[in-house]
PDB file of N, CA, C and O in Angstrom:
ATOM      1  N   SER A   1      20.262  -3.607 -11.207  1.00 51.00           N
ATOM      2  CA  SER A   1      19.552  -2.738 -10.286  1.00 51.00           C
ATOM      3  C   SER A   1      18.183  -2.384 -10.848  1.00 51.00           C
ATOM      4  O   SER A   1      18.006  -2.292 -12.053  1.00 51.00           O
ATOM      5  N   HIS A   2      17.239  -2.208  -9.959  1.00 64.00           N
ATOM      6  CA  HIS A   2      15.881  -1.851 -10.363  1.00 64.00           C
ATOM      7  C   HIS A   2      15.772  -0.352 -10.588  1.00 64.00           C
ATOM      8  O   HIS A   2      16.420   0.432  -9.921  1.00 64.00           O
ATOM      9  N   SER A   3      14.941   0.033 -11.525  1.00 78.00           N
ATOM     10  CA  SER A   3      14.642   1.457 -11.646  1.00 78.00           C
ATOM     11  C   SER A   3      13.428   1.760 -10.777  1.00 78.00           C
ATOM     12  O   SER A   3      12.744   0.858 -10.321  1.00 78.00           O
ATOM     13  N   THR A   4      13.193   3.030 -10.545  1.00 77.00           N
ATOM     14  CA  THR A   4      12.037   3.393  -9.729  1.00 77.00           C
ATOM     15  C   THR A   4      10.833   3.643 -10.629  1.00 77.00           C
ATOM     16  O   THR A   4      10.961   3.807 -11.834  1.00 77.00           O
ATOM     17  N   ILE A   5       9.656   3.638 -10.018  1.00 77.00           N
ATOM     18  CA  ILE A   5       8.408   3.858 -10.742  1.00 77.00           C
ATOM     19  C   ILE A   5       7.886   5.224 -10.342  1.00 77.00           C
ATOM     20  O   ILE A   5       7.655   5.487  -9.163  1.00 77.00           O
ATOM     21  N   ASP A   6       7.724   6.108 -11.307  1.00 85.00           N
ATOM     22  CA  ASP A   6       7.416   7.517 -11.055  1.00 85.00           C
ATOM     23  C   ASP A   6       5.908   7.757 -11.037  1.00 85.00           C
ATOM     24  O   ASP A   6       5.335   8.239 -12.005  1.00 85.00           O
ATOM     25  N   ILE A   7       5.277   7.377  -9.921  1.00 91.00           N
ATOM     26  CA  ILE A   7       3.833   7.587  -9.736  1.00 91.00           C
ATOM     27  C   ILE A   7       3.674   8.239  -8.370  1.00 91.00           C
ATOM     28  O   ILE A   7       4.276   7.790  -7.400  1.00 91.00           O
ATOM     29  N   SER A   8       2.881   9.311  -8.292  1.00 96.00           N
ATOM     30  CA  SER A   8       2.734   9.964  -6.991  1.00 96.00           C
ATOM     31  C   SER A   8       1.407   9.635  -6.313  1.00 96.00           C
ATOM     32  O   SER A   8       1.277   9.795  -5.107  1.00 96.00           O
ATOM     33  N   GLU A   9       0.420   9.171  -7.074  1.00 97.00           N
ATOM     34  CA  GLU A   9      -0.888   8.867  -6.484  1.00 97.00           C
ATOM     35  C   GLU A   9      -1.413   7.574  -7.092  1.00 97.00           C
ATOM     36  O   GLU A   9      -1.390   7.400  -8.307  1.00 97.00           O
ATOM     37  N   LEU A  10      -1.870   6.660  -6.229  1.00 96.00           N
ATOM     38  CA  LEU A  10      -2.373   5.379  -6.694  1.00 96.00           C
ATOM     39  C   LEU A  10      -3.660   5.059  -5.944  1.00 96.00           C
ATOM     40  O   LEU A  10      -3.682   4.992  -4.713  1.00 96.00           O
ATOM     41  N   ILE A  11      -4.746   4.902  -6.682  1.00 97.00           N
ATOM     42  CA  ILE A  11      -6.052   4.598  -6.097  1.00 97.00           C
ATOM     43  C   ILE A  11      -6.386   3.142  -6.414  1.00 97.00           C
ATOM     44  O   ILE A  11      -6.583   2.790  -7.583  1.00 97.00           O
ATOM     45  N   LEU A  12      -6.438   2.307  -5.394  1.00 97.00           N
ATOM     46  CA  LEU A  12      -6.732   0.883  -5.568  1.00 97.00           C
ATOM     47  C   LEU A  12      -7.923   0.470  -4.712  1.00 97.00           C
ATOM     48  O   LEU A  12      -8.040  -0.678  -4.313  1.00 97.00           O
ATOM     49  N   SER A  13      -8.807   1.421  -4.432  1.00 97.00           N
ATOM     50  CA  SER A  13      -9.977   1.098  -3.607  1.00 97.00           C
ATOM     51  C   SER A  13     -10.906   0.141  -4.345  1.00 97.00           C
ATOM     52  O   SER A  13     -10.959   0.121  -5.576  1.00 97.00           O
ATOM     53  N   ASN A  14     -11.614  -0.676  -3.572  1.00 98.00           N
ATOM     54  CA  ASN A  14     -12.585  -1.634  -4.124  1.00 98.00           C
ATOM     55  C   ASN A  14     -11.967  -2.530  -5.194  1.00 98.00           C
ATOM     56  O   ASN A  14     -12.569  -2.786  -6.232  1.00 98.00           O
ATOM     57  N   SER A  15     -10.754  -3.029  -4.923  1.00 97.00           N
ATOM     58  CA  SER A  15     -10.054  -3.852  -5.924  1.00 97.00           C
ATOM     59  C   SER A  15      -9.904  -5.310  -5.514  1.00 97.00           C
ATOM     60  O   SER A  15      -9.200  -6.068  -6.163  1.00 97.00           O
ATOM     61  N   ASP A  16     -10.558  -5.700  -4.410  1.00 97.00           N
ATOM     62  CA  ASP A  16     -10.531  -7.091  -3.948  1.00 97.00           C
ATOM     63  C   ASP A  16      -9.109  -7.575  -3.639  1.00 97.00           C
ATOM     64  O   ASP A  16      -8.773  -8.734  -3.854  1.00 97.00           O
ATOM     65  N   LEU A  17      -8.265  -6.661  -3.154  1.00 97.00           N
ATOM     66  CA  LEU A  17      -6.873  -7.004  -2.855  1.00 97.00           C
ATOM     67  C   LEU A  17      -6.717  -7.508  -1.426  1.00 97.00           C
ATOM     68  O   LEU A  17      -7.357  -7.000  -0.511  1.00 97.00           O
ATOM     69  N   SER A  18      -5.832  -8.471  -1.238  1.00 96.00           N
ATOM     70  CA  SER A  18      -5.488  -8.910   0.114  1.00 96.00           C
ATOM     71  C   SER A  18      -3.988  -8.801   0.361  1.00 96.00           C
ATOM     72  O   SER A  18      -3.530  -8.995   1.482  1.00 96.00           O
ATOM     73  N   GLU A  19      -3.215  -8.499  -0.679  1.00 95.00           N
ATOM     74  CA  GLU A  19      -1.782  -8.276  -0.518  1.00 95.00           C
ATOM     75  C   GLU A  19      -1.291  -7.362  -1.630  1.00 95.00           C
ATOM     76  O   GLU A  19      -2.011  -7.122  -2.603  1.00 95.00           O
ATOM     77  N   LEU A  20      -0.084  -6.855  -1.442  1.00 95.00           N
ATOM     78  CA  LEU A  20       0.529  -5.978  -2.437  1.00 95.00           C
ATOM     79  C   LEU A  20       1.848  -6.592  -2.900  1.00 95.00           C
ATOM     80  O   LEU A  20       2.512  -7.272  -2.125  1.00 95.00           O
ATOM     81  N   PRO A  21       2.247  -6.346  -4.138  1.00 93.00           N
ATOM     82  CA  PRO A  21       3.521  -6.898  -4.615  1.00 93.00           C
ATOM     83  C   PRO A  21       4.716  -6.195  -3.969  1.00 93.00           C
ATOM     84  O   PRO A  21       4.663  -4.989  -3.702  1.00 93.00           O
ATOM     85  N   ARG A  22       5.781  -6.946  -3.719  1.00 90.00           N
ATOM     86  CA  ARG A  22       6.994  -6.366  -3.134  1.00 90.00           C
ATOM     87  C   ARG A  22       7.590  -5.279  -4.026  1.00 90.00           C
ATOM     88  O   ARG A  22       8.256  -4.363  -3.546  1.00 90.00           O
ATOM     89  N   ASP A  23       7.352  -5.382  -5.333  1.00 91.00           N
ATOM     90  CA  ASP A  23       7.883  -4.386  -6.275  1.00 91.00           C
ATOM     91  C   ASP A  23       7.358  -2.984  -5.998  1.00 91.00           C
ATOM     92  O   ASP A  23       7.906  -2.019  -6.510  1.00 91.00           O
ATOM     93  N   MET A  24       6.311  -2.882  -5.199  1.00 93.00           N
ATOM     94  CA  MET A  24       5.800  -1.544  -4.878  1.00 93.00           C
ATOM     95  C   MET A  24       6.842  -0.693  -4.168  1.00 93.00           C
ATOM     96  O   MET A  24       6.754   0.520  -4.189  1.00 93.00           O
ATOM     97  N   GLU A  25       7.849  -1.336  -3.578  1.00 92.00           N
ATOM     98  CA  GLU A  25       8.894  -0.554  -2.909  1.00 92.00           C
ATOM     99  C   GLU A  25       9.667   0.318  -3.898  1.00 92.00           C
ATOM    100  O   GLU A  25      10.349   1.260  -3.513  1.00 92.00           O
ATOM    101  N   LEU A  26       9.525   0.030  -5.196  1.00 92.00           N
ATOM    102  CA  LEU A  26      10.177   0.839  -6.230  1.00 92.00           C
ATOM    103  C   LEU A  26       9.424   2.140  -6.493  1.00 92.00           C
ATOM    104  O   LEU A  26       9.921   3.002  -7.198  1.00 92.00           O
ATOM    105  N   MET A  27       8.244   2.261  -5.929  1.00 92.00           N
ATOM    106  CA  MET A  27       7.429   3.463  -6.148  1.00 92.00           C
ATOM    107  C   MET A  27       7.851   4.538  -5.144  1.00 92.00           C
ATOM    108  O   MET A  27       7.088   4.947  -4.273  1.00 92.00           O
ATOM    109  N   THR A  28       9.075   5.002  -5.282  1.00 90.00           N
ATOM    110  CA  THR A  28       9.659   5.902  -4.292  1.00 90.00           C
ATOM    111  C   THR A  28       9.023   7.286  -4.292  1.00 90.00           C
ATOM    112  O   THR A  28       9.174   8.025  -3.325  1.00 90.00           O
ATOM    113  N   ASP A  29       8.330   7.651  -5.363  1.00 93.00           N
ATOM    114  CA  ASP A  29       7.681   8.965  -5.426  1.00 93.00           C
ATOM    115  C   ASP A  29       6.233   8.926  -4.938  1.00 93.00           C
ATOM    116  O   ASP A  29       5.553   9.944  -4.955  1.00 93.00           O
ATOM    117  N   LEU A  30       5.757   7.748  -4.527  1.00 95.00           N
ATOM    118  CA  LEU A  30       4.358   7.609  -4.138  1.00 95.00           C
ATOM    119  C   LEU A  30       4.062   8.428  -2.890  1.00 95.00           C
ATOM    120  O   LEU A  30       4.723   8.292  -1.863  1.00 95.00           O
ATOM    121  N   LYS A  31       3.081   9.315  -3.001  1.00 97.00           N
ATOM    122  CA  LYS A  31       2.683  10.174  -1.886  1.00 97.00           C
ATOM    123  C   LYS A  31       1.299   9.800  -1.357  1.00 97.00           C
ATOM    124  O   LYS A  31       1.043   9.879  -0.167  1.00 97.00           O
ATOM    125  N   VAL A  32       0.387   9.413  -2.261  1.00 97.00           N
ATOM    126  CA  VAL A  32      -1.000   9.134  -1.897  1.00 97.00           C
ATOM    127  C   VAL A  32      -1.338   7.706  -2.331  1.00 97.00           C
ATOM    128  O   VAL A  32      -1.188   7.357  -3.501  1.00 97.00           O
ATOM    129  N   LEU A  33      -1.782   6.892  -1.372  1.00 97.00           N
ATOM    130  CA  LEU A  33      -2.164   5.517  -1.663  1.00 97.00           C
ATOM    131  C   LEU A  33      -3.512   5.244  -1.010  1.00 97.00           C
ATOM    132  O   LEU A  33      -3.669   5.377   0.203  1.00 97.00           O
ATOM    133  N   ASP A  34      -4.484   4.874  -1.815  1.00 98.00           N
ATOM    134  CA  ASP A  34      -5.839   4.590  -1.329  1.00 98.00           C
ATOM    135  C   ASP A  34      -6.115   3.102  -1.496  1.00 98.00           C
ATOM    136  O   ASP A  34      -6.224   2.603  -2.617  1.00 98.00           O
ATOM    137  N   LEU A  35      -6.193   2.396  -0.380  1.00 97.00           N
ATOM    138  CA  LEU A  35      -6.456   0.954  -0.379  1.00 97.00           C
ATOM    139  C   LEU A  35      -7.771   0.625   0.319  1.00 97.00           C
ATOM    140  O   LEU A  35      -7.984  -0.496   0.764  1.00 97.00           O
ATOM    141  N   GLN A  36      -8.667   1.587   0.413  1.00 97.00           N
ATOM    142  CA  GLN A  36      -9.912   1.347   1.143  1.00 97.00           C
ATOM    143  C   GLN A  36     -10.779   0.292   0.456  1.00 97.00           C
ATOM    144  O   GLN A  36     -10.708   0.091  -0.755  1.00 97.00           O
ATOM    145  N   SER A  37     -11.584  -0.377   1.253  1.00 98.00           N
ATOM    146  CA  SER A  37     -12.566  -1.365   0.771  1.00 98.00           C
ATOM    147  C   SER A  37     -11.911  -2.488  -0.017  1.00 98.00           C
ATOM    148  O   SER A  37     -12.301  -2.805  -1.133  1.00 98.00           O
ATOM    149  N   ASN A  38     -10.901  -3.092   0.600  1.00 98.00           N
ATOM    150  CA  ASN A  38     -10.266  -4.275   0.037  1.00 98.00           C
ATOM    151  C   ASN A  38     -10.358  -5.406   1.058  1.00 98.00           C
ATOM    152  O   ASN A  38     -11.218  -5.365   1.938  1.00 98.00           O
ATOM    153  N   ARG A  39      -9.475  -6.394   0.968  1.00 97.00           N
ATOM    154  CA  ARG A  39      -9.553  -7.565   1.839  1.00 97.00           C
ATOM    155  C   ARG A  39      -8.287  -7.751   2.671  1.00 97.00           C
ATOM    156  O   ARG A  39      -7.936  -8.864   3.040  1.00 97.00           O
ATOM    157  N   PHE A  40      -7.599  -6.649   2.964  1.00 96.00           N
ATOM    158  CA  PHE A  40      -6.386  -6.756   3.767  1.00 96.00           C
ATOM    159  C   PHE A  40      -6.730  -7.157   5.199  1.00 96.00           C
ATOM    160  O   PHE A  40      -7.685  -6.650   5.773  1.00 96.00           O
ATOM    161  N   THR A  41      -5.939  -8.074   5.753  1.00 94.00           N
ATOM    162  CA  THR A  41      -6.099  -8.457   7.157  1.00 94.00           C
ATOM    163  C   THR A  41      -4.922  -7.962   7.989  1.00 94.00           C
ATOM    164  O   THR A  41      -4.940  -8.063   9.213  1.00 94.00           O
ATOM    165  N   GLU A  42      -3.880  -7.461   7.329  1.00 92.00           N
ATOM    166  CA  GLU A  42      -2.744  -6.867   8.019  1.00 92.00           C
ATOM    167  C   GLU A  42      -2.196  -5.743   7.149  1.00 92.00           C
ATOM    168  O   GLU A  42      -2.502  -5.662   5.963  1.00 92.00           O
ATOM    169  N   ILE A  43      -1.399  -4.885   7.750  1.00 91.00           N
ATOM    170  CA  ILE A  43      -0.749  -3.826   6.987  1.00 91.00           C
ATOM    171  C   ILE A  43       0.272  -4.483   6.071  1.00 91.00           C
ATOM    172  O   ILE A  43       1.154  -5.198   6.553  1.00 91.00           O
ATOM    173  N   PRO A  44       0.166  -4.303   4.758  1.00 91.00           N
ATOM    174  CA  PRO A  44       1.153  -4.921   3.859  1.00 91.00           C
ATOM    175  C   PRO A  44       2.568  -4.440   4.194  1.00 91.00           C
ATOM    176  O   PRO A  44       2.807  -3.234   4.277  1.00 91.00           O
ATOM    177  N   PRO A  45       3.512  -5.373   4.432  1.00 90.00           N
ATOM    178  CA  PRO A  45       4.862  -4.998   4.854  1.00 90.00           C
ATOM    179  C   PRO A  45       5.546  -4.010   3.908  1.00 90.00           C
ATOM    180  O   PRO A  45       6.318  -3.162   4.353  1.00 90.00           O
ATOM    181  N   VAL A  46       5.260  -4.102   2.620  1.00 93.00           N
ATOM    182  CA  VAL A  46       5.920  -3.211   1.661  1.00 93.00           C
ATOM    183  C   VAL A  46       5.598  -1.741   1.932  1.00 93.00           C
ATOM    184  O   VAL A  46       6.375  -0.851   1.592  1.00 93.00           O
ATOM    185  N   LEU A  47       4.477  -1.477   2.597  1.00 93.00           N
ATOM    186  CA  LEU A  47       4.121  -0.082   2.891  1.00 93.00           C
ATOM    187  C   LEU A  47       5.155   0.586   3.786  1.00 93.00           C
ATOM    188  O   LEU A  47       5.351   1.792   3.719  1.00 93.00           O
ATOM    189  N   LEU A  48       5.826  -0.203   4.606  1.00 91.00           N
ATOM    190  CA  LEU A  48       6.837   0.361   5.500  1.00 91.00           C
ATOM    191  C   LEU A  48       8.053   0.858   4.725  1.00 91.00           C
ATOM    192  O   LEU A  48       8.844   1.638   5.242  1.00 91.00           O
ATOM    193  N   GLN A  49       8.198   0.418   3.479  1.00 92.00           N
ATOM    194  CA  GLN A  49       9.308   0.867   2.635  1.00 92.00           C
ATOM    195  C   GLN A  49       8.981   2.174   1.908  1.00 92.00           C
ATOM    196  O   GLN A  49       9.865   2.824   1.365  1.00 92.00           O
ATOM    197  N   LEU A  50       7.699   2.519   1.862  1.00 94.00           N
ATOM    198  CA  LEU A  50       7.262   3.703   1.108  1.00 94.00           C
ATOM    199  C   LEU A  50       7.336   4.932   2.005  1.00 94.00           C
ATOM    200  O   LEU A  50       6.325   5.443   2.481  1.00 94.00           O
ATOM    201  N   THR A  51       8.536   5.407   2.224  1.00 92.00           N
ATOM    202  CA  THR A  51       8.761   6.455   3.216  1.00 92.00           C
ATOM    203  C   THR A  51       8.251   7.819   2.765  1.00 92.00           C
ATOM    204  O   THR A  51       8.137   8.735   3.569  1.00 92.00           O
ATOM    205  N   GLY A  52       7.928   7.972   1.493  1.00 93.00           N
ATOM    206  CA  GLY A  52       7.420   9.251   1.003  1.00 93.00           C
ATOM    207  C   GLY A  52       5.916   9.419   1.128  1.00 93.00           C
ATOM    208  O   GLY A  52       5.375  10.476   0.805  1.00 93.00           O
ATOM    209  N   LEU A  53       5.209   8.379   1.590  1.00 95.00           N
ATOM    210  CA  LEU A  53       3.748   8.457   1.694  1.00 95.00           C
ATOM    211  C   LEU A  53       3.323   9.575   2.635  1.00 95.00           C
ATOM    212  O   LEU A  53       3.831   9.687   3.744  1.00 95.00           O
ATOM    213  N   THR A  54       2.398  10.398   2.175  1.00 97.00           N
ATOM    214  CA  THR A  54       1.830  11.422   3.046  1.00 97.00           C
ATOM    215  C   THR A  54       0.361  11.130   3.341  1.00 97.00           C
ATOM    216  O   THR A  54      -0.201  11.670   4.281  1.00 97.00           O
ATOM    217  N   SER A  55      -0.267  10.269   2.524  1.00 97.00           N
ATOM    218  CA  SER A  55      -1.666   9.913   2.737  1.00 97.00           C
ATOM    219  C   SER A  55      -1.861   8.436   2.433  1.00 97.00           C
ATOM    220  O   SER A  55      -1.571   7.980   1.329  1.00 97.00           O
ATOM    221  N   LEU A  56      -2.332   7.683   3.427  1.00 96.00           N
ATOM    222  CA  LEU A  56      -2.597   6.258   3.273  1.00 96.00           C
ATOM    223  C   LEU A  56      -4.000   5.994   3.783  1.00 96.00           C
ATOM    224  O   LEU A  56      -4.314   6.282   4.935  1.00 96.00           O
ATOM    225  N   THR A  57      -4.862   5.463   2.923  1.00 96.00           N
ATOM    226  CA  THR A  57      -6.245   5.164   3.300  1.00 96.00           C
ATOM    227  C   THR A  57      -6.427   3.656   3.330  1.00 96.00           C
ATOM    228  O   THR A  57      -6.230   2.978   2.327  1.00 96.00           O
ATOM    229  N   LEU A  58      -6.797   3.127   4.506  1.00 95.00           N
ATOM    230  CA  LEU A  58      -6.946   1.682   4.687  1.00 95.00           C
ATOM    231  C   LEU A  58      -8.294   1.300   5.287  1.00 95.00           C
ATOM    232  O   LEU A  58      -8.494   0.158   5.652  1.00 95.00           O
ATOM    233  N   TYR A  59      -9.210   2.267   5.420  1.00 94.00           N
ATOM    234  CA  TYR A  59     -10.450   1.881   6.091  1.00 94.00           C
ATOM    235  C   TYR A  59     -11.290   0.943   5.231  1.00 94.00           C
ATOM    236  O   TYR A  59     -11.086   0.796   4.039  1.00 94.00           O
ATOM    237  N   GLN A  60     -12.225   0.257   5.895  1.00 96.00           N
ATOM    238  CA  GLN A  60     -13.061  -0.778   5.289  1.00 96.00           C
ATOM    239  C   GLN A  60     -12.226  -1.938   4.750  1.00 96.00           C
ATOM    240  O   GLN A  60     -12.433  -2.440   3.650  1.00 96.00           O
ATOM    241  N   ASN A  61     -11.253  -2.340   5.559  1.00 96.00           N
ATOM    242  CA  ASN A  61     -10.531  -3.589   5.390  1.00 96.00           C
ATOM    243  C   ASN A  61     -10.759  -4.388   6.675  1.00 96.00           C
ATOM    244  O   ASN A  61     -11.518  -3.964   7.530  1.00 96.00           O
ATOM    245  N   SER A  62     -10.106  -5.524   6.818  1.00 94.00           N
ATOM    246  CA  SER A  62     -10.270  -6.335   8.029  1.00 94.00           C
ATOM    247  C   SER A  62      -8.956  -6.429   8.791  1.00 94.00           C
ATOM    248  O   SER A  62      -8.565  -7.501   9.251  1.00 94.00           O
ATOM    249  N   ILE A  63      -8.276  -5.295   8.917  1.00 91.00           N
ATOM    250  CA  ILE A  63      -6.986  -5.269   9.609  1.00 91.00           C
ATOM    251  C   ILE A  63      -7.230  -5.339  11.114  1.00 91.00           C
ATOM    252  O   ILE A  63      -7.960  -4.518  11.657  1.00 91.00           O
ATOM    253  N   CYS A  64      -6.650  -6.359  11.762  1.00 86.00           N
ATOM    254  CA  CYS A  64      -6.882  -6.499  13.198  1.00 86.00           C
ATOM    255  C   CYS A  64      -5.663  -6.213  14.043  1.00 86.00           C
ATOM    256  O   CYS A  64      -5.793  -6.090  15.237  1.00 86.00           O
ATOM    257  N   GLU A  65      -4.472  -6.108  13.445  1.00 79.00           N
ATOM    258  CA  GLU A  65      -3.323  -5.733  14.249  1.00 79.00           C
ATOM    259  C   GLU A  65      -2.347  -4.917  13.435  1.00 79.00           C
ATOM    260  O   GLU A  65      -2.318  -5.004  12.209  1.00 79.00           O
ATOM    261  N   LEU A  66      -1.581  -4.096  14.136  1.00 75.00           N
ATOM    262  CA  LEU A  66      -0.580  -3.252  13.500  1.00 75.00           C
ATOM    263  C   LEU A  66       0.792  -3.891  13.649  1.00 75.00           C
ATOM    264  O   LEU A  66       1.041  -4.605  14.618  1.00 75.00           O
ATOM    265  N   PRO A  67       1.700  -3.641  12.699  1.00 70.00           N
ATOM    266  CA  PRO A  67       3.050  -4.203  12.832  1.00 70.00           C
ATOM    267  C   PRO A  67       3.749  -3.628  14.059  1.00 70.00           C
ATOM    268  O   PRO A  67       3.540  -2.476  14.416  1.00 70.00           O
ATOM    269  N   THR A  68       4.576  -4.451  14.696  1.00 71.00           N
ATOM    270  CA  THR A  68       5.225  -4.024  15.935  1.00 71.00           C
ATOM    271  C   THR A  68       6.600  -3.433  15.704  1.00 71.00           C
ATOM    272  O   THR A  68       7.117  -2.742  16.555  1.00 71.00           O
ATOM    273  N   ASP A  69       7.242  -3.712  14.551  1.00 64.00           N
ATOM    274  CA  ASP A  69       8.583  -3.155  14.349  1.00 64.00           C
ATOM    275  C   ASP A  69       8.605  -1.971  13.427  1.00 64.00           C
ATOM    276  O   ASP A  69       7.735  -1.568  12.817  1.00 64.00           O
TER     277      ASP A  69
END
């Protein structure tokens, strides 16, 4: 079994990212995630697993559609 990662705030702005690792689902304590100014074209699916998020910043990416499920 995987252990969880005890981080509540993660700032990844301006990091040239276009995807996130699936292991991020282990960050169950994550409340604040800043992904602004990256290269995402869709909402990373792993974000849907981060049910504790209270603040998600995604502006200045190239996201053109939202997940339907």
